[in-house]
Short mmCIF file of C-alpha atoms in Angstrom, two decimals:
data_model
loop_
_atom_site.label_atom_id
_atom_site.label_comp_id
_atom_site.label_asym_id
_atom_site.label_seq_id
_atom_site.Cartn_x
_atom_site.Cartn_y
_atom_site.Cartn_z
CA MET A 1 -28.71 6.77 -12.23
CA GLU A 2 -28.89 9.93 -10.17
CA LEU A 3 -26.54 8.31 -7.68
CA PHE A 4 -24.16 7.38 -10.47
CA LEU A 5 -24.03 10.96 -11.72
CA LYS A 6 -23.48 12.28 -8.21
CA ILE A 7 -20.48 10.03 -7.69
CA LEU A 8 -19.25 10.70 -11.22
CA ALA A 9 -19.25 14.42 -10.46
CA ALA A 10 -16.74 13.78 -7.66
CA VAL A 11 -14.23 12.07 -9.98
CA PRO A 12 -12.39 15.35 -10.80
CA MET A 13 -11.71 15.90 -7.09
CA THR A 14 -10.30 12.38 -6.74
CA LEU A 15 -8.10 12.99 -9.78
CA LEU A 16 -7.00 16.39 -8.46
CA VAL A 17 -5.93 14.95 -5.11
CA THR A 18 -4.17 12.04 -6.82
CA LEU A 19 -2.32 14.02 -9.47
CA ALA A 20 -1.41 16.98 -7.25
CA SER A 21 0.03 14.77 -4.51
CA PHE A 22 1.84 12.62 -7.09
CA THR A 23 3.47 15.70 -8.62
CA LEU A 24 4.42 17.08 -5.22
CA GLY A 25 5.85 13.71 -4.24
CA ALA A 26 7.78 13.28 -7.50
CA VAL A 27 9.57 16.59 -6.88
CA ILE A 28 10.29 16.13 -3.15
CA ALA A 29 11.51 12.59 -3.83
CA LEU A 30 14.45 13.91 -5.88
CA PRO A 31 16.44 15.49 -3.02
CA LEU A 32 15.28 12.64 -0.76
CA ALA A 33 16.73 10.06 -3.16
CA ALA A 34 19.90 12.15 -3.46
CA THR A 35 20.50 11.96 0.31
CA ARG A 36 20.85 8.18 0.01
CA ARG A 37 23.92 8.63 -2.19
CA SER A 38 25.52 11.35 -0.09
CA ARG A 39 29.17 11.17 0.97
CA PHE A 40 28.21 11.98 4.54
CA ILE A 41 26.88 9.21 6.72
CA LEU A 42 24.77 11.70 8.72
CA VAL A 43 22.93 12.88 5.60
CA ARG A 44 22.40 9.28 4.48
CA GLY A 45 21.10 8.39 7.95
CA ILE A 46 18.66 11.28 8.14
CA GLY A 47 17.43 10.58 4.61
CA LYS A 48 16.82 6.94 5.45
CA LEU A 49 15.02 7.91 8.67
CA ILE A 50 12.69 10.32 6.86
CA ILE A 51 11.92 7.74 4.17
CA ASP A 52 11.27 5.02 6.79
CA ILE A 53 8.88 7.31 8.65
CA LEU A 54 7.03 8.34 5.49
CA ARG A 55 6.66 4.72 4.41
CA GLY A 56 6.00 3.27 7.85
CA VAL A 57 3.14 5.40 9.12
CA PRO A 58 -0.27 4.46 7.70
CA PRO A 59 -1.37 7.17 5.23
CA VAL A 60 -4.55 7.93 7.15
CA VAL A 61 -2.60 8.42 10.41
CA PHE A 62 -0.20 10.74 8.61
CA VAL A 63 -3.01 12.79 7.11
CA PHE A 64 -4.68 12.96 10.55
CA VAL A 65 -1.46 14.20 12.16
CA LEU A 66 -1.26 16.97 9.58
CA PHE A 67 -4.92 17.92 9.59
CA PHE A 68 -6.09 17.41 13.18
CA GLY A 69 -2.68 17.48 14.85
CA LEU A 70 -0.95 20.45 13.23
CA GLY A 71 -4.32 21.93 12.28
CA ALA A 72 -5.38 22.23 15.93
CA ASP A 73 -3.13 25.18 16.68
CA ILE A 74 -0.08 25.38 14.43
CA ILE A 75 -1.40 25.84 10.90
CA ARG A 76 -5.10 26.17 10.31
CA TRP A 77 -5.74 24.69 6.91
CA GLU A 78 -8.51 23.43 4.71
CA PRO A 79 -8.93 19.69 4.18
CA LEU A 80 -7.79 19.81 0.53
CA PRO A 81 -4.28 21.28 1.00
CA ALA A 82 -3.75 19.06 4.06
CA ALA A 83 -4.74 16.03 1.98
CA ILE A 84 -2.43 16.95 -0.90
CA VAL A 85 0.54 17.69 1.36
CA GLY A 86 -0.04 14.50 3.37
CA LEU A 87 -0.34 12.17 0.40
CA GLY A 88 2.40 14.15 -1.37
CA LEU A 89 4.89 13.50 1.42
CA ILE A 90 3.98 9.82 1.52
CA SER A 91 4.46 9.69 -2.25
CA ALA A 92 7.86 11.32 -1.82
CA GLY A 93 8.89 8.49 0.51
CA GLN A 94 7.71 5.81 -1.91
CA LEU A 95 8.99 7.48 -5.08
CA SER A 96 12.43 8.17 -3.63
CA GLU A 97 12.88 4.42 -3.17
CA ILE A 98 11.71 3.86 -6.74
CA TYR A 99 14.20 6.47 -8.00
CA ARG A 100 16.93 4.85 -5.95
CA GLY A 101 16.14 1.50 -7.54
CA GLY A 102 16.42 3.17 -10.94
CA MET A 103 19.79 4.69 -10.10
CA LEU A 104 21.10 1.36 -8.79
CA ALA A 105 20.17 -0.21 -12.12
CA VAL A 106 22.55 2.11 -13.99
CA HIS A 107 25.88 0.41 -14.44
CA ARG A 108 28.85 1.67 -12.40
CA GLY A 109 30.84 2.05 -15.60
CA GLN A 110 28.56 4.90 -16.60
CA TYR A 111 29.62 6.91 -13.55
CA GLU A 112 33.26 6.06 -14.19
CA ALA A 113 33.01 7.02 -17.86
CA SER A 114 31.40 10.35 -16.93
CA ALA A 115 34.16 11.02 -14.44
CA ALA A 116 36.78 10.11 -17.07
CA LEU A 117 35.18 12.56 -19.48
CA GLY A 118 35.45 15.25 -16.82
CA LEU A 119 31.70 15.85 -16.43
CA THR A 120 30.62 17.64 -13.28
CA GLY A 121 28.40 15.84 -10.80
CA ALA A 122 25.36 17.81 -11.93
CA SER A 123 25.78 17.16 -15.63
CA THR A 124 26.62 13.50 -14.98
CA PHE A 125 23.26 13.20 -13.32
CA ALA A 126 21.32 15.38 -15.77
CA SER A 127 22.54 13.90 -19.03
CA VAL A 128 23.96 10.45 -18.26
CA ILE A 129 22.53 8.81 -15.16
CA GLY A 130 19.18 10.58 -14.88
CA PRO A 131 17.68 9.59 -18.23
CA GLN A 132 18.70 5.94 -17.84
CA ALA A 133 17.54 5.72 -14.22
CA PHE A 134 14.25 7.38 -15.08
CA ARG A 135 13.56 4.78 -17.75
CA VAL A 136 13.92 2.00 -15.21
CA ALA A 137 11.84 3.90 -12.65
CA ILE A 138 8.83 4.71 -14.83
CA PRO A 139 6.87 1.45 -14.47
CA GLY A 140 7.33 1.61 -10.69
CA MET A 141 6.12 5.20 -10.70
CA VAL A 142 2.96 4.26 -12.59
CA THR A 143 2.35 1.41 -10.14
CA TRP A 144 2.61 3.92 -7.29
CA LEU A 145 0.21 6.25 -9.10
CA ILE A 146 -2.36 3.43 -9.12
CA SER A 147 -1.88 2.85 -5.38
CA LEU A 148 -2.18 6.56 -4.79
CA LEU A 149 -5.45 6.72 -6.73
CA LYS A 150 -6.86 4.15 -4.31
CA ASP A 151 -5.23 5.76 -1.26
CA SER A 152 -6.80 9.08 -2.20
CA SER A 153 -10.07 7.61 -0.88
CA ILE A 154 -8.81 8.06 2.68
CA VAL A 155 -8.92 11.85 2.45
CA SER A 156 -12.71 11.56 2.61
CA THR A 157 -12.14 11.02 6.35
CA ILE A 158 -10.90 14.59 6.80
CA GLY A 159 -13.75 16.00 4.74
CA VAL A 160 -12.40 16.34 1.21
CA VAL A 161 -15.45 15.95 -1.02
CA GLU A 162 -14.18 13.29 -3.43
CA MET A 163 -15.71 10.00 -4.64
CA MET A 164 -15.55 8.12 -1.36
CA PHE A 165 -16.98 11.04 0.57
CA ILE A 166 -20.00 11.18 -1.71
CA ALA A 167 -20.41 7.40 -1.66
CA ASN A 168 -20.33 7.33 2.12
CA GLN A 169 -22.73 10.26 2.40
CA SER A 170 -25.17 8.69 -0.09
CA ALA A 171 -25.05 5.37 1.74
CA ARG A 172 -25.94 7.04 5.01
CA SER A 173 -28.71 9.22 3.65
CA SER A 174 -30.47 6.87 1.26
CA ALA A 175 -32.27 3.61 1.80
CA ASP A 176 -29.79 1.73 -0.31
CA GLY A 177 -26.54 1.33 1.59
CA LEU A 178 -24.79 -1.03 -0.79
CA MET A 179 -25.14 0.59 -4.20
CA PRO A 180 -23.04 3.75 -3.58
CA PHE A 181 -20.04 1.62 -2.64
CA VAL A 182 -20.51 -0.68 -5.61
CA ILE A 183 -20.54 2.34 -7.92
CA ALA A 184 -17.48 3.84 -6.20
CA ALA A 185 -15.65 0.51 -6.53
CA ILE A 186 -16.48 0.34 -10.24
CA MET A 187 -15.23 3.90 -10.76
CA TYR A 188 -11.94 3.25 -9.00
CA ILE A 189 -11.44 0.12 -11.08
CA ALA A 190 -12.38 1.99 -14.26
CA LEU A 191 -9.83 4.70 -13.47
CA GLY A 192 -7.11 2.30 -12.36
CA THR A 193 -7.32 -0.33 -15.09
CA PRO A 194 -6.03 1.86 -17.96
CA LEU A 195 -3.10 2.81 -15.74
CA ALA A 196 -2.39 -0.84 -15.00
CA VAL A 197 -2.42 -1.63 -18.71
CA LEU A 198 -0.12 1.34 -19.32
CA SER A 199 2.25 0.12 -16.61
CA ARG A 200 2.46 -3.36 -18.13
CA TRP A 201 3.01 -1.92 -21.60
CA LEU A 202 5.72 0.47 -20.38
CA GLU A 203 7.46 -2.33 -18.57
CA LYS A 204 7.69 -4.31 -21.80
CA LYS A 205 8.60 -1.31 -23.89
CA LEU A 206 11.27 0.02 -21.55
CA SER A 207 12.96 -3.20 -20.54
CA PHE A 208 15.67 -2.80 -23.16
CA GLY A 209 18.02 -5.72 -23.42
CA ARG A 210 16.65 -7.30 -20.24
CA SER A 211 14.43 -10.33 -20.45
CA ALA A 212 11.32 -9.42 -18.52
CA MET B 1 8.30 16.82 29.31
CA GLU B 2 4.57 17.30 29.49
CA THR B 3 4.24 15.36 26.26
CA LEU B 4 6.13 12.43 27.75
CA THR B 5 3.99 12.26 30.90
CA ASN B 6 0.90 12.44 28.70
CA TRP B 7 2.21 9.64 26.51
CA LEU B 8 2.88 7.52 29.58
CA GLU B 9 -0.62 8.14 30.81
CA TRP B 10 -2.21 7.33 27.43
CA SER B 11 -0.09 4.36 26.50
CA PRO B 12 -2.23 1.66 28.22
CA THR B 13 -5.28 2.74 26.16
CA MET B 14 -3.22 3.09 23.00
CA LEU B 15 -1.57 -0.29 23.49
CA GLN B 16 -5.02 -1.82 23.81
CA GLY B 17 -5.83 -0.19 20.48
CA LEU B 18 -2.62 -1.53 18.96
CA TRP B 19 -3.55 -4.99 20.20
CA VAL B 20 -6.91 -4.75 18.40
CA SER B 21 -5.11 -3.58 15.23
CA LEU B 22 -2.75 -6.54 15.45
CA GLN B 23 -5.63 -8.97 16.07
CA VAL B 24 -7.60 -7.93 13.01
CA THR B 25 -4.42 -7.91 10.91
CA LEU B 26 -3.43 -11.41 11.98
CA LEU B 27 -6.95 -12.80 11.55
CA ALA B 28 -7.19 -11.22 8.10
CA LEU B 29 -3.91 -12.86 7.12
CA LEU B 30 -4.94 -16.18 8.68
CA PHE B 31 -8.04 -16.34 6.46
CA GLY B 32 -6.80 -14.30 3.53
CA VAL B 33 -3.50 -16.00 2.71
CA PRO B 34 -4.87 -19.58 2.40
CA LEU B 35 -7.70 -18.19 0.27
CA GLY B 36 -5.08 -16.42 -1.82
CA LEU B 37 -3.25 -19.73 -2.29
CA VAL B 38 -6.46 -21.41 -3.47
CA LEU B 39 -7.12 -18.54 -5.89
CA ALA B 40 -3.55 -18.71 -7.18
CA VAL B 41 -3.93 -22.41 -7.94
CA LEU B 42 -7.41 -21.94 -9.45
CA SER B 43 -6.23 -19.12 -11.72
CA GLY B 44 -3.96 -21.66 -13.40
CA PHE B 45 -6.91 -23.97 -14.20
CA LYS B 46 -7.64 -24.97 -17.77
CA ASN B 47 -11.39 -24.54 -17.24
CA ARG B 48 -12.14 -21.13 -18.75
CA VAL B 49 -15.15 -20.34 -16.54
CA VAL B 50 -13.29 -21.03 -13.28
CA LYS B 51 -10.26 -19.16 -14.51
CA TRP B 52 -12.17 -16.04 -15.52
CA ILE B 53 -14.26 -15.89 -12.36
CA VAL B 54 -11.07 -16.06 -10.33
CA ILE B 55 -9.32 -13.43 -12.44
CA ILE B 56 -12.27 -11.04 -12.14
CA TYR B 57 -12.38 -11.59 -8.37
CA ILE B 58 -8.65 -10.83 -8.10
CA GLU B 59 -8.81 -7.74 -10.30
CA VAL B 60 -11.83 -6.34 -8.45
CA GLY B 61 -10.25 -7.05 -5.07
CA ARG B 62 -7.02 -5.34 -6.07
CA GLY B 63 -8.65 -2.54 -8.01
CA MET B 64 -10.92 -1.12 -5.34
CA PRO B 65 -9.55 0.83 -2.38
CA ALA B 66 -9.49 -1.04 0.93
CA LEU B 67 -11.61 1.73 2.42
CA VAL B 68 -14.39 1.02 -0.09
CA MET B 69 -14.19 -2.68 0.75
CA LEU B 70 -14.41 -1.97 4.49
CA GLN B 71 -17.35 0.38 4.22
CA MET B 72 -19.13 -1.84 1.72
CA VAL B 73 -18.94 -4.82 4.08
CA TYR B 74 -19.94 -2.83 7.16
CA PHE B 75 -22.45 -0.28 5.86
CA GLY B 76 -23.55 -1.97 2.64
CA LEU B 77 -24.04 -5.64 3.46
CA PRO B 78 -26.77 -5.06 6.08
CA ASP B 79 -28.96 -4.10 3.09
CA ALA B 80 -28.34 -7.54 1.70
CA GLY B 81 -29.39 -9.02 5.04
CA ILE B 82 -25.89 -9.61 6.41
CA VAL B 83 -25.19 -7.64 9.58
CA LEU B 84 -21.67 -7.89 10.95
CA SER B 85 -20.05 -6.31 13.99
CA SER B 86 -17.31 -3.78 13.20
CA TYR B 87 -14.70 -6.32 14.33
CA THR B 88 -15.99 -9.10 12.08
CA ALA B 89 -16.59 -6.70 9.20
CA THR B 90 -12.99 -5.49 9.42
CA VAL B 91 -11.62 -9.02 9.45
CA VAL B 92 -13.84 -10.05 6.51
CA ALA B 93 -12.99 -6.97 4.41
CA LEU B 94 -9.26 -7.16 5.10
CA ALA B 95 -9.24 -10.92 4.46
CA LEU B 96 -10.95 -10.40 1.07
CA THR B 97 -8.44 -7.72 0.11
CA THR B 98 -5.59 -9.91 1.38
CA SER B 99 -6.75 -12.89 -0.66
CA ALA B 100 -6.81 -10.88 -3.89
CA TYR B 101 -3.35 -9.39 -3.36
CA THR B 102 -1.64 -12.48 -1.99
CA SER B 103 -2.98 -14.69 -4.78
CA GLU B 104 -0.93 -12.62 -7.23
CA ILE B 105 2.13 -12.72 -4.95
CA ILE B 106 1.84 -16.50 -4.51
CA ARG B 107 1.20 -17.02 -8.23
CA ALA B 108 4.43 -15.18 -9.02
CA GLY B 109 6.21 -17.37 -6.46
CA LEU B 110 4.81 -20.58 -7.93
CA ARG B 111 5.80 -19.51 -11.42
CA ALA B 112 9.34 -18.81 -10.28
CA VAL B 113 9.90 -22.48 -9.47
CA PRO B 114 12.22 -23.77 -12.24
CA GLU B 115 10.54 -25.73 -15.05
CA GLY B 116 13.07 -28.56 -14.58
CA GLU B 117 11.65 -29.33 -11.14
CA ILE B 118 8.24 -29.97 -12.65
CA GLU B 119 9.66 -32.04 -15.48
CA ALA B 120 11.65 -34.09 -12.99
CA ALA B 121 8.51 -34.66 -10.91
CA ASN B 122 6.67 -35.78 -14.06
CA ALA B 123 9.53 -38.07 -15.02
CA LEU B 124 9.33 -39.66 -11.56
CA GLY B 125 5.64 -40.28 -12.20
CA LEU B 126 4.27 -37.97 -9.50
CA LYS B 127 0.58 -37.11 -9.76
CA SER B 128 0.03 -33.45 -10.63
CA SER B 129 -1.60 -32.83 -7.23
CA ASP B 130 1.45 -34.33 -5.54
CA THR B 131 3.78 -32.27 -7.71
CA MET B 132 1.93 -29.15 -6.54
CA ARG B 133 1.92 -30.23 -2.92
CA PHE B 134 5.45 -31.50 -2.48
CA ILE B 135 7.46 -29.78 -5.22
CA ILE B 136 5.95 -26.49 -6.38
CA ALA B 137 4.06 -25.15 -3.35
CA PRO B 138 6.85 -25.41 -0.74
CA GLN B 139 9.42 -23.75 -3.02
CA GLY B 140 7.00 -21.20 -4.41
CA PHE B 141 5.97 -20.16 -0.92
CA ARG B 142 9.59 -19.71 0.05
CA ILE B 143 10.17 -17.45 -2.92
CA ALA B 144 7.02 -15.47 -2.14
CA LEU B 145 7.79 -15.12 1.58
CA PRO B 146 9.52 -11.70 1.63
CA THR B 147 6.79 -10.15 -0.53
CA LEU B 148 4.08 -11.73 1.62
CA LEU B 149 5.72 -10.34 4.74
CA GLY B 150 5.87 -6.91 3.13
CA PHE B 151 2.18 -7.23 2.40
CA ALA B 152 1.45 -8.21 6.01
CA ILE B 153 3.02 -4.92 7.12
CA LEU B 154 0.87 -3.09 4.58
CA ILE B 155 -2.28 -4.73 5.95
CA LEU B 156 -1.42 -3.53 9.46
CA GLN B 157 -1.28 -0.02 7.99
CA VAL B 158 -4.57 -0.55 6.18
CA SER B 159 -6.22 -1.78 9.41
CA SER B 160 -6.07 1.83 10.61
CA LEU B 161 -8.94 2.55 8.20
CA ALA B 162 -11.20 0.42 10.40
CA PHE B 163 -11.60 3.46 12.62
CA THR B 164 -14.23 4.60 10.10
CA LEU B 165 -16.30 1.60 11.24
CA GLY B 166 -15.88 2.58 14.88
CA LEU B 167 -13.55 -0.31 15.67
CA PRO B 168 -11.53 0.66 18.77
CA GLU B 169 -8.15 0.13 17.14
CA LEU B 170 -5.03 2.26 17.52
CA LEU B 171 -6.10 5.23 15.39
CA SER B 172 -9.58 5.40 16.99
CA GLN B 173 -8.04 5.39 20.45
CA ALA B 174 -5.59 8.12 19.52
CA TYR B 175 -8.34 10.19 17.95
CA SER B 176 -10.67 9.90 20.93
CA ILE B 177 -7.84 10.79 23.32
CA GLY B 178 -7.19 13.79 21.08
CA ALA B 179 -10.85 14.72 21.13
CA SER B 180 -11.15 14.57 24.91
CA THR B 181 -7.87 16.36 25.73
CA PHE B 182 -7.62 18.62 22.66
CA GLN B 183 -4.06 17.36 22.25
CA TYR B 184 -4.55 15.87 18.81
CA LEU B 185 -0.97 16.37 17.66
CA SER B 186 0.54 14.64 20.64
CA ALA B 187 -1.92 11.73 20.67
CA LEU B 188 -1.79 11.12 16.92
CA THR B 189 2.01 11.35 16.91
CA LEU B 190 2.17 8.64 19.58
CA ALA B 191 -0.07 6.47 17.39
CA GLY B 192 2.25 7.10 14.44
CA ILE B 193 5.26 6.06 16.54
CA MET B 194 3.51 2.88 17.65
CA TYR B 195 2.88 1.93 14.03
CA LEU B 196 6.50 2.73 13.18
CA ILE B 197 7.80 0.50 15.97
CA ILE B 198 6.27 -2.42 14.09
CA THR B 199 6.48 -1.37 10.44
CA VAL B 200 10.09 -0.14 10.35
CA PRO B 201 11.78 -3.24 11.84
CA GLY B 202 9.32 -5.27 9.75
CA GLY B 203 10.62 -3.48 6.66
CA TRP B 204 14.21 -4.28 7.65
CA LEU B 205 13.26 -7.93 8.11
CA VAL B 206 11.80 -8.00 4.59
CA GLU B 207 14.94 -6.39 3.15
CA GLY B 208 17.14 -8.85 5.03
CA LEU B 209 15.11 -11.82 3.81
CA GLU B 210 15.23 -10.56 0.23
CA LYS B 211 19.01 -10.24 0.39
CA ARG B 212 19.39 -13.64 2.02
CA MET B 213 17.25 -15.35 -0.57
CA SER B 214 18.83 -13.70 -3.58
CA ARG B 215 22.32 -14.52 -2.26
CA HIS B 216 22.69 -17.85 -4.06
CA LEU B 217 20.63 -16.81 -7.10
CA VAL B 218 23.26 -14.46 -8.51
#
C-alpha cells in the first residue's frame, strides 16, 4: 500500500512530462508540416530530413544526446527541461506526419475553391483547410499521446523523478523486486485506457461520410 | 576533423553494439511474431474464456511501456525464482511486447481478407483450419506486411532501452565511450547516426511497400 502511494505520487510528474512535450510538439509540428508543402524543393528536402531524423532516432538516444551530449559543455540543464524538449521534438516529428495526413485528406477542390474566392494563403489555411484537416488528424494525435505517455517512462534514465524512476528505485531498495513494476504497469494502463477509448470514440464521431 | 578520427576509432566497438541490438531485435521478432499470429487467431475464438484471456494479455502488453516490461523481466522475475541474463531478459521482454502488438496488426490483416474468399472456401468444402491456412493467413499476412515491417523498425529503436539492463548494445557502447572520453555528444551522435542508417531506409521501404500494395486497391 505504501509502495502504491509512493508510485501514485509520481503520476503528476509523468503527466507533466507527457502533456508538456505533447504541447511543445504540437506547436513545432505546424511549421514542420508546412515545409512539406513548400514550393521550394530545398525547403521540402530539409523538412523531410528533419522529420526522418526525429522519427528515426530512438527516443532514449535522442534524450541522451540532449542531456549528456549537449549538457556536457554546451547547455547545462536540469533533467526535466531536457526531457520535455527531447520528447517534444520527437513529438513534433510524429505529429507533423499526422498533420500532413490530415491535410492530404482534404479534397483538392477545397484549395481550388478558396483560390477562386480570392482567399489569401493564410486565410485559406486558417478557415478552410485547417479545420477540416484537424478533424482528420485528431484520432492520430490521441494515439500519439498514448504512445508518448508510455515513452515518458524513458526519461527516468536521465533522472526525472516520475513513475518509472520511483518504481525502479523501489525495486532496487526493497526486498520485493517485482511488485513496483506491476504497480507501475497497472498505472500506465489505467492512464492510457481512457485515452484509447477516447481515440476510438473520436474516430467514429469524426469520420463523417466515410465508412470506418 | 577530430570528430571524424574519433568516430573511426570508436566504430568497431559501436558496430559490435549495433550487432547486439540487431540480434536481440531479430530474436524478439522471431519469437514474437509467430506468438502474435497465434494470439490473433485465438482472439477470434468463440470460447469466451480463451478470448478474454487473450484480449487481456494483448491489452496489458500494449498498455505498459516497453521499459517497464524490460525491467520487470530482468529485475522483477528473479523474485519469482526466474533469473535471466540481460541478453535473454531483453529477448523475452521484447518478444512479449512484440507478440501483443503484432497480434493486433495481424488481426487487422486477417480481417481485411474479403468475405467472398471465405465464402468461396466454404462453398468448396474446405475445413475451417484449411481455410485459415491456405486462404486467409497467406493473404492476411501480405496485407499486414508493411505494418509489421514498420513495427520491426520500432522494436530496433526500443531495443536501445536494454542498456538499462546493462546489455552491451549500441547505446550502452556509446554511453561508455562517452563516459571514458568525456565526449558524450560525439559518441551519442554517432550512435544516433547508426540507428538512422537502418531506420530511415527501413521507413522508405515501408512507404514503398504500402504504395505498391495499395496500387491495385484504388
